[in-house]
Every structure is written in structure tokens, then in C-alpha cells.
Coordinates of N, CA and C in Angstrom, one line a residue:
X6 N 79.8 98.7 46.8 CA 81.1 98.0 46.7 C 80.9 96.6 47.0
X7 N 81.5 95.7 46.1 CA 81.4 94.3 46.3 C 82.7 93.8 46.9
X8 N 82.5 93.0 47.9 CA 83.7 92.4 48.5 C 84.2 91.2 47.7
X9 N 85.5 91.2 47.4 CA 86.2 90.2 46.6 C 86.3 88.9 47.5
X10 N 85.9 87.8 47.0 CA 85.9 86.5 47.8 C 87.3 86.2 48.3
X11 N 88.4 86.7 47.7 CA 89.7 86.4 48.1 C 90.2 87.2 49.3
X12 N 89.4 88.2 49.6 CA 89.8 89.1 50.8 C 89.6 88.3 52.1
X13 N 90.4 88.7 53.1 CA 90.3 88.1 54.4 C 88.9 88.3 54.9
X14 N 88.3 87.2 55.4 CA 87.0 87.2 56.0 C 87.1 87.7 57.5
X15 N 86.2 88.6 57.9 CA 86.3 89.1 59.2 C 86.0 88.0 60.3
X16 N 86.4 88.2 61.5 CA 86.1 87.3 62.5 C 84.9 87.7 63.2
X17 N 84.3 86.8 64.0 CA 83.1 87.1 64.7 C 83.3 88.0 65.8
X18 N 82.5 89.0 66.0 CA 82.7 90.0 67.0 C 81.9 89.5 68.2
X19 N 82.5 89.1 69.3 CA 81.8 88.5 70.5 C 80.9 89.5 71.2
X20 N 81.0 90.8 70.9 CA 80.2 91.8 71.5 C 78.8 92.0 70.8
X21 N 78.6 91.1 69.8 CA 77.4 91.3 69.0 C 76.6 90.0 69.0
X22 N 75.4 90.1 68.3 CA 74.6 89.0 68.1 C 74.9 88.3 66.7
X23 N 75.9 88.8 66.0 CA 76.2 88.2 64.7 C 76.9 86.9 64.9
X24 N 76.5 85.9 64.2 CA 77.3 84.6 64.2 C 77.6 84.2 62.8
X25 N 77.1 84.9 61.8 CA 77.4 84.6 60.4 C 78.2 85.7 59.8
X26 N 79.1 86.3 60.5 CA 79.8 87.5 60.0 C 80.6 87.2 58.7
X27 N 81.1 86.0 58.6 CA 81.9 85.7 57.3 C 80.9 85.8 56.1
X28 N 79.7 85.4 56.2 CA 78.8 85.5 55.1 C 78.4 87.0 54.8
X29 N 78.2 87.7 55.9 CA 77.8 89.1 55.8 C 78.9 89.9 55.1
X30 N 80.1 89.7 55.5 CA 81.2 90.4 54.9 C 81.4 90.1 53.4
X31 N 81.2 88.9 53.0 CA 81.4 88.6 51.6 C 80.2 89.1 50.8
X32 N 79.0 89.0 51.3 CA 77.8 89.3 50.5 C 77.3 90.7 50.7
X33 N 77.5 91.4 51.8 CA 76.8 92.6 52.1 C 77.7 93.8 52.3
X34 N 78.8 93.7 53.0 CA 79.5 95.0 53.4 C 80.9 94.7 53.6
X35 N 81.6 95.8 53.8 CA 83.0 95.8 54.1 C 83.2 95.1 55.5
X36 N 84.3 94.4 55.6 CA 84.5 93.6 56.9 C 84.8 94.6 58.0
X37 N 85.4 95.7 57.8 CA 85.8 96.6 58.9 C 84.8 97.7 59.2
X38 N 83.6 97.6 58.7 CA 82.6 98.6 58.9 C 81.6 98.1 60.0
X39 N 81.3 99.0 60.9 CA 80.4 98.7 62.0 C 79.1 99.5 61.8
X40 N 78.0 98.8 62.0 CA 76.7 99.5 62.0 C 76.1 99.5 63.4
X41 N 75.8 100.7 63.9 CA 75.4 100.8 65.3 C 74.1 101.6 65.4
X42 N 73.3 101.2 66.4 CA 72.2 102.0 66.8 C 72.7 103.0 67.9
X43 N 72.1 104.2 67.9 CA 72.3 105.1 69.0 C 71.0 105.7 69.3
X44 N 70.6 105.6 70.6 CA 69.3 106.2 70.9 C 69.2 106.4 72.4
X45 N 68.3 107.3 72.8 CA 68.0 107.5 74.2 C 66.6 107.0 74.4
X46 N 66.3 106.3 75.6 CA 65.0 105.9 75.9 C 64.8 106.0 77.4
X47 N 63.5 106.0 77.8 CA 63.2 106.0 79.2 C 63.0 104.5 79.6
X48 N 62.6 104.3 80.9 CA 62.4 102.9 81.3 C 61.2 102.2 80.7
X49 N 60.3 103.0 80.1 CA 59.2 102.4 79.4 C 59.5 102.2 77.9
X50 N 60.7 102.4 77.5 CA 61.2 102.2 76.1 C 60.7 103.3 75.2
X51 N 60.2 104.5 75.8 CA 59.8 105.6 75.0 C 61.0 106.3 74.4
X52 N 60.9 106.6 73.1 CA 62.0 107.3 72.4 C 61.6 108.6 71.7
X53 N 60.3 108.9 71.6 CA 59.9 110.1 70.9 C 58.5 110.5 71.2
X54 N 58.2 111.8 70.9 CA 56.9 112.3 71.0 C 56.6 113.3 69.9
X55 N 55.7 112.9 69.0 CA 55.4 113.8 67.8 C 56.7 114.1 67.0
X56 N 57.5 113.1 66.8 CA 58.8 113.2 66.0 C 59.8 114.1 66.6
X57 N 59.8 114.2 67.9 CA 60.8 114.9 68.7 C 61.2 114.1 69.9
X58 N 62.3 114.5 70.5 CA 62.7 113.8 71.8 C 61.7 114.3 72.9
X59 N 61.3 113.4 73.8 CA 60.4 113.8 74.8 C 61.1 114.5 76.0
X60 N 62.3 114.7 75.9 CA 63.1 115.3 77.0 C 64.3 116.1 76.4
X61 N 64.9 116.9 77.3 CA 66.1 117.5 76.9 C 67.2 117.1 77.9
X62 N 68.3 116.7 77.3 CA 69.5 116.4 78.2 C 70.7 116.9 77.5
X63 N 71.3 117.9 78.1 CA 72.6 118.4 77.5 C 73.7 117.4 77.5
X64 N 73.8 116.6 78.6 CA 74.8 115.6 78.7 C 74.6 114.5 77.6
X65 N 73.4 114.1 77.4 CA 73.1 113.0 76.4 C 73.4 113.6 75.0
X66 N 73.0 114.8 74.7 CA 73.2 115.4 73.4 C 74.7 115.5 73.1
X67 N 75.5 115.9 74.1 CA 77.0 115.9 74.0 C 77.5 114.5 73.7
X68 N 77.0 113.6 74.4 CA 77.4 112.2 74.2 C 77.1 111.8 72.7
X69 N 75.9 112.0 72.3 CA 75.5 111.7 70.9 C 76.5 112.4 69.9
X70 N 76.7 113.7 70.1 CA 77.6 114.4 69.2 C 79.0 113.8 69.2
X71 N 79.5 113.6 70.3 CA 80.9 113.0 70.4 C 81.0 111.7 69.8
X72 N 80.1 110.8 70.0 CA 80.1 109.5 69.5 C 79.9 109.4 68.0
X73 N 79.0 110.2 67.4 CA 78.7 110.2 66.0 C 79.6 111.1 65.1
X74 N 80.2 112.0 65.7 CA 81.0 113.0 64.9 C 82.0 112.3 64.1
X75 N 82.1 112.7 62.8 CA 83.0 112.2 61.8 C 82.6 110.8 61.2
X76 N 81.4 110.4 61.5 CA 80.9 109.2 61.0 C 79.6 109.4 60.2
X77 N 79.0 108.4 59.7 CA 77.7 108.5 59.0 C 76.6 108.4 60.0
X78 N 75.5 109.2 59.8 CA 74.3 109.0 60.5 C 73.2 108.7 59.5
X79 N 72.4 107.6 59.8 CA 71.3 107.2 58.9 C 70.0 107.4 59.7
X80 N 69.1 108.0 59.0 CA 67.8 108.3 59.6 C 66.7 108.2 58.6
X81 N 65.5 108.1 59.1 CA 64.3 108.1 58.2 C 64.0 109.6 57.9
X82 N 63.1 109.7 57.0 CA 62.7 111.0 56.5 C 62.1 111.9 57.6
X83 N 61.2 111.2 58.5 CA 60.6 112.0 59.5 C 61.6 112.5 60.6
X84 N 62.6 111.7 60.9 CA 63.6 112.1 61.8 C 64.4 113.3 61.2
X85 N 64.7 113.2 59.9 CA 65.5 114.3 59.3 C 64.6 115.6 59.3
X86 N 63.4 115.5 59.0 CA 62.5 116.6 59.0 C 62.3 117.2 60.4
X87 N 62.4 116.3 61.4 CA 62.3 116.8 62.8 C 63.6 117.6 63.2
X88 N 64.6 117.5 62.4 CA 65.9 118.3 62.6 C 65.8 119.6 61.8
X89 N 64.6 119.9 61.3 CA 64.5 121.1 60.5 C 65.0 120.9 59.1
X90 N 65.1 119.6 58.6 CA 65.7 119.2 57.3 C 67.1 119.8 57.1
X91 N 67.8 119.9 58.2 CA 69.2 120.4 58.2 C 70.1 119.2 58.6
X92 N 71.2 119.0 57.8 CA 72.1 117.9 58.2 C 72.9 118.2 59.5
X93 N 73.2 117.2 60.2 CA 74.0 117.3 61.4 C 75.5 117.6 60.9
X94 N 76.1 118.6 61.5 CA 77.4 119.0 61.0 C 78.5 117.9 61.4
X95 N 79.5 117.8 60.6 CA 80.6 116.9 60.8 C 80.3 115.5 60.6
X96 N 79.2 115.1 59.9 CA 78.8 113.8 59.7 C 78.3 113.6 58.3
X97 N 78.4 112.4 57.7 CA 77.7 112.1 56.5 C 76.3 111.8 56.9
X98 N 75.3 112.6 56.4 CA 73.9 112.5 56.7 C 73.2 111.7 55.6
X99 N 72.6 110.6 56.0 CA 71.9 109.7 55.0 C 70.4 109.6 55.5
X100 N 69.5 109.9 54.5 CA 68.1 109.9 54.8 C 67.5 108.7 54.0
X101 N 66.8 107.8 54.6 CA 66.2 106.7 53.9 C 64.7 107.0 53.8
X102 N 64.2 106.9 52.6 CA 62.7 107.2 52.4 C 62.2 106.3 51.2
X103 N 60.9 106.0 51.3 CA 60.3 105.3 50.2 C 59.9 106.2 49.0
X104 N 59.9 107.5 49.3 CA 59.5 108.6 48.4 C 60.6 108.8 47.4
X105 N 60.5 108.3 46.1 CA 61.5 108.4 45.1 C 61.7 109.9 44.6
X106 N 60.7 110.7 44.9 CA 60.8 112.1 44.6 C 61.3 113.0 45.7
X107 N 61.7 112.4 46.8 CA 62.1 113.2 48.0 C 63.4 114.0 47.6
X108 N 63.4 115.3 48.0 CA 64.5 116.2 47.8 C 65.1 116.6 49.1
X109 N 66.4 116.5 49.2 CA 67.1 116.9 50.4 C 68.2 117.8 50.0
X110 N 68.8 118.5 50.9 CA 69.9 119.4 50.6 C 71.0 118.6 49.9
X111 N 71.8 119.3 49.1 CA 72.9 118.6 48.3 C 73.9 117.8 49.1
X112 N 74.1 118.2 50.4 CA 75.1 117.5 51.2 C 74.4 116.4 52.0
X113 N 73.2 115.9 51.6 CA 72.6 114.8 52.3 C 72.3 113.7 51.2
X114 N 72.7 112.5 51.6 CA 72.5 111.4 50.7 C 71.2 110.8 50.9
X115 N 70.4 110.6 49.9 CA 69.0 110.0 50.0 C 69.1 108.6 49.4
X116 N 68.6 107.6 50.2 CA 68.6 106.2 49.8 C 67.1 105.8 49.8
X117 N 66.8 104.8 49.0 CA 65.4 104.3 49.0 C 65.3 102.9 49.4
X118 N 66.5 102.3 49.7 CA 66.5 100.9 50.2 C 67.5 100.9 51.3
X119 N 67.0 100.5 52.5 CA 67.9 100.5 53.7 C 69.1 99.6 53.5
X120 N 69.0 98.6 52.7 CA 70.2 97.7 52.5 C 71.4 98.4 51.9
X121 N 71.1 99.5 51.2 CA 72.1 100.3 50.5 C 73.1 100.9 51.5
X122 N 72.8 101.0 52.7 CA 73.8 101.5 53.7 C 75.0 100.6 53.8
X123 N 74.9 99.4 53.4 CA 76.0 98.4 53.5 C 77.1 98.8 52.5
X124 N 76.7 99.6 51.5 CA 77.7 100.0 50.5 C 78.4 101.3 50.8
X125 N 78.1 101.9 51.9 CA 78.8 103.2 52.3 C 80.2 102.9 52.7
X126 N 81.1 103.8 52.4 CA 82.5 103.6 52.7 C 82.8 104.3 54.0
X127 N 82.4 103.7 55.1 CA 82.5 104.4 56.4 C 83.0 103.4 57.5
X128 N 83.8 103.9 58.4 CA 84.2 103.0 59.5 C 83.1 102.6 60.4
X129 N 82.2 103.6 60.7 CA 81.0 103.3 61.6 C 79.9 104.1 61.1
X130 N 78.7 103.4 61.0 CA 77.5 104.0 60.6 C 76.5 103.9 61.8
X131 N 76.0 105.1 62.1 CA 75.0 105.2 63.2 C 73.6 105.3 62.7
X132 N 72.8 104.4 63.2 CA 71.3 104.5 62.9 C 70.8 105.3 64.0
X133 N 70.1 106.5 63.7 CA 69.7 107.4 64.7 C 68.2 107.6 64.7
X134 N 67.4 106.7 64.0 CA 66.0 106.8 64.1 C 65.3 107.0 62.8
X135 N 64.0 107.0 62.8 CA 63.1 106.7 63.9 C 62.8 105.2 64.0
X136 N 61.7 104.9 64.7 CA 61.4 103.5 65.1 C 61.3 102.6 63.8
X137 N 60.8 103.0 62.7 CA 60.8 102.2 61.5 C 62.2 101.8 61.0
X138 N 63.1 102.8 61.1 CA 64.5 102.5 60.7 C 65.2 101.6 61.6
X139 N 64.9 101.7 62.9 CA 65.5 100.8 63.9 C 64.9 99.4 63.6
X140 N 63.7 99.2 63.3 CA 63.1 97.9 63.0 C 63.7 97.3 61.7
X141 N 63.9 98.2 60.7 CA 64.4 97.7 59.4 C 65.9 97.3 59.5
X142 N 66.6 97.8 60.5 CA 68.0 97.5 60.5 C 68.4 96.6 61.6
X143 N 67.5 96.0 62.3 CA 67.8 95.1 63.4 C 68.8 94.0 63.0
X144 N 68.6 93.4 61.8 CA 69.4 92.3 61.3 C 70.8 92.8 60.9
X145 N 71.1 94.1 60.9 CA 72.3 94.6 60.4 C 73.3 95.0 61.5
X146 N 72.8 95.3 62.7 CA 73.6 96.0 63.7 C 74.6 95.2 64.4
X147 N 75.7 95.8 64.7 CA 76.8 95.2 65.4 C 76.9 95.7 66.8
X148 N 76.4 96.9 67.1 CA 76.6 97.5 68.4 C 75.4 98.4 68.7
X149 N 75.1 98.6 70.0 CA 74.1 99.5 70.4 C 74.6 100.5 71.4
X150 N 74.4 101.8 71.2 CA 74.7 102.8 72.2 C 73.4 103.3 72.7
X151 N 73.1 102.9 73.9 CA 71.8 103.2 74.5 C 72.0 104.1 75.7
X152 N 71.2 105.2 75.8 CA 71.2 106.0 77.0 C 69.8 105.8 77.6
X153 N 69.8 105.5 78.8 CA 68.5 105.3 79.5 C 68.2 106.6 80.4
X154 N 67.1 107.3 80.0 CA 66.8 108.5 80.7 C 65.7 108.1 81.8
X155 N 66.1 108.4 83.0 CA 65.2 108.1 84.1 C 64.3 109.3 84.4
X156 N 63.3 109.3 83.5 CA 62.3 110.4 83.6 C 60.9 109.9 83.1
X157 N 59.9 110.4 83.8 CA 58.5 110.1 83.3 C 58.3 111.1 82.2
X158 N 57.9 110.6 81.1 CA 57.7 111.5 79.9 C 56.5 110.9 79.1
X159 N 55.9 111.8 78.4 CA 54.7 111.4 77.6 C 55.2 111.4 76.2
X160 N 54.8 110.3 75.4 CA 55.2 110.2 74.1 C 54.4 109.2 73.3
X161 N 54.7 109.1 72.0 CA 53.9 108.2 71.1 C 54.8 107.3 70.3
X162 N 56.1 107.4 70.5 CA 57.0 106.5 69.7 C 57.9 105.7 70.7
X163 N 57.8 104.4 70.5 CA 58.6 103.5 71.4 C 59.5 102.6 70.6
X164 N 60.6 102.2 71.2 CA 61.4 101.2 70.5 C 60.5 100.0 70.2
X165 N 60.7 99.3 69.1 CA 59.9 98.2 68.8 C 59.8 97.2 69.9
X166 N 58.5 96.7 70.1 CA 58.3 95.8 71.2 C 59.1 94.5 71.2
X167 N 59.3 94.0 70.0 CA 60.1 92.7 69.9 C 61.5 92.9 70.4
X168 N 62.0 94.2 70.3 CA 63.4 94.5 70.8 C 63.4 94.6 72.3
X169 N 62.4 95.2 72.9 CA 62.5 95.6 74.3 C 62.1 94.5 75.3
X170 N 61.9 93.3 74.8 CA 61.5 92.2 75.7 C 62.5 91.1 75.5
X171 N 63.5 91.0 76.4 CA 64.4 89.9 76.5 C 65.1 89.5 75.2
X172 N 65.4 90.5 74.3 CA 66.1 90.2 73.1 C 67.6 90.5 73.2
X173 N 68.0 91.0 74.4 CA 69.4 91.3 74.5 C 70.2 90.2 75.2
X174 N 69.5 89.0 75.5 CA 70.1 88.0 76.2 C 71.5 87.5 75.7
X175 N 71.6 87.5 74.3 CA 72.8 87.0 73.8 C 73.9 88.1 73.5
X176 N 73.6 89.3 74.0 CA 74.5 90.4 73.8 C 75.4 90.6 75.0
X177 N 76.5 91.1 74.8 CA 77.4 91.4 76.0 C 77.6 92.9 76.2
X178 N 77.5 93.3 77.4 CA 77.6 94.7 77.7 C 79.1 95.2 77.6
X179 N 79.3 96.2 76.8 CA 80.7 96.7 76.6 C 81.0 97.8 77.5
X180 N 80.0 98.7 77.7 CA 80.2 99.8 78.7 C 78.9 100.3 79.1
X181 N 78.8 101.1 80.2 CA 77.6 101.6 80.7 C 77.9 103.0 81.3
X182 N 77.0 103.9 81.1 CA 77.2 105.3 81.6 C 75.9 105.7 82.2
X183 N 76.0 106.4 83.3 CA 74.8 107.0 84.0 C 75.0 108.5 84.0
X184 N 73.9 109.2 83.7 CA 73.8 110.6 83.7 C 73.1 111.2 84.9
X185 N 73.5 112.3 85.4 CA 72.8 113.0 86.5 C 71.4 113.3 86.1
X186 N 70.4 112.9 86.9 CA 69.0 113.2 86.5 C 68.7 114.6 86.5
X187 N 69.5 115.5 87.2 CA 69.2 116.9 87.2 C 69.4 117.5 85.8
X188 N 70.1 116.7 84.9 CA 70.4 117.2 83.6 C 69.2 117.0 82.6
X189 N 68.2 116.2 83.0 CA 67.1 115.9 82.2 C 65.9 116.8 82.4
X190 N 65.4 117.4 81.4 CA 64.2 118.2 81.5 C 63.1 117.5 80.6
X191 N 62.0 117.1 81.2 CA 61.0 116.5 80.4 C 60.2 117.5 79.7
X192 N 59.9 117.3 78.4 CA 59.2 118.3 77.6 C 57.7 117.9 77.6
X193 N 56.9 118.9 78.0 CA 55.5 118.7 78.1 C 54.8 119.6 77.1
X194 N 54.0 119.0 76.2 CA 53.4 119.8 75.1 C 52.2 120.6 75.7

């Protein structure tokens, strides 16, 4: 969908790092759409192990479900396959892959260019992983939903290093939640 230049230009969201929102709304996406990251990490910025979460947290999974329900979730092919190639219920599931021959269930939208998420007609789009998709969408995001899991875990997938080192300085904290550590079970292979 192309935004008509005569439409009202959105205002800058002070909770984000966007400062050219008026250009983005005209050229890329609807003004009232929010693109957000949602992820859980530990204090070492670990987010995965062999394409799975390195821990189990009932509380964090409930939080993920409650926040994303009724919205679009965008993920890479590996993340989708780690879910058993089954869409998350109650959400528009979008898989981004370079493989033009990739087949997904009929109720899953497959895109081959990450920029195409800007054309989705959704109030909020959640980027749910993996690390390559987070890297590819850094310039698009308006908000981050971050859960910090205080657990020592083993893994091989980390949030991109350029993100986890002092890049949040110009962002403002909207809310913070802490979970009971008893809820977290570290998965050991």
C-alpha cells in the first residue's frame, strides 16, 4: 500500500529512535503501524541454542502470547521451522526467506524481501526472530519488548553485537517487568 502524500504525516514517537518518521510514513508504511521486536535474552545476550530457546519460562511464554496475540508475527525460516513449521494461533504468521521455492502452510504468508513487511495492514507487527531477521529490521523498529532471563544457559545464537553494546542510549524505557527466577528452567542438551 502506498501512502498518499496528502495524508496526515505522523508525529515523531519519543519512545523510539526514529527521527525521520515523516519520511518513513510517506515512503514506506502506514503512519499508524508499529513494528516491534519481542525477544527473551539472558545477561550475556544469548537468545537461542540450535534454533530453540535455551530455557523454558511459562511466565515469559504467557507474556509473549498475550502481547503478540491478534497481531502479525514475522520470523525467519529457521525460526518457523523450529516451531514445527506450524503457525502460531491467533496471529498473522509471516515467514521471511531467500528461498523463492519455500512452501509453507496456506495460512502462512511467505515474503522474500524483509522490506515488504511495511506493506502489511496491521496495527502492530512483531519481529520474533531469529538473529538475522533482528539484524535486517533494526532500521525499522519502533519499540522493543525485551525479557531478561537471569539464568546461565548454553547457546549459539546471540543478539547482534552492534545492538547489545550501548546502542540503547537514545531510547526511552516505557515499562519494565521482572519474572520470578523459579519460573525459568535452563535447557541442557
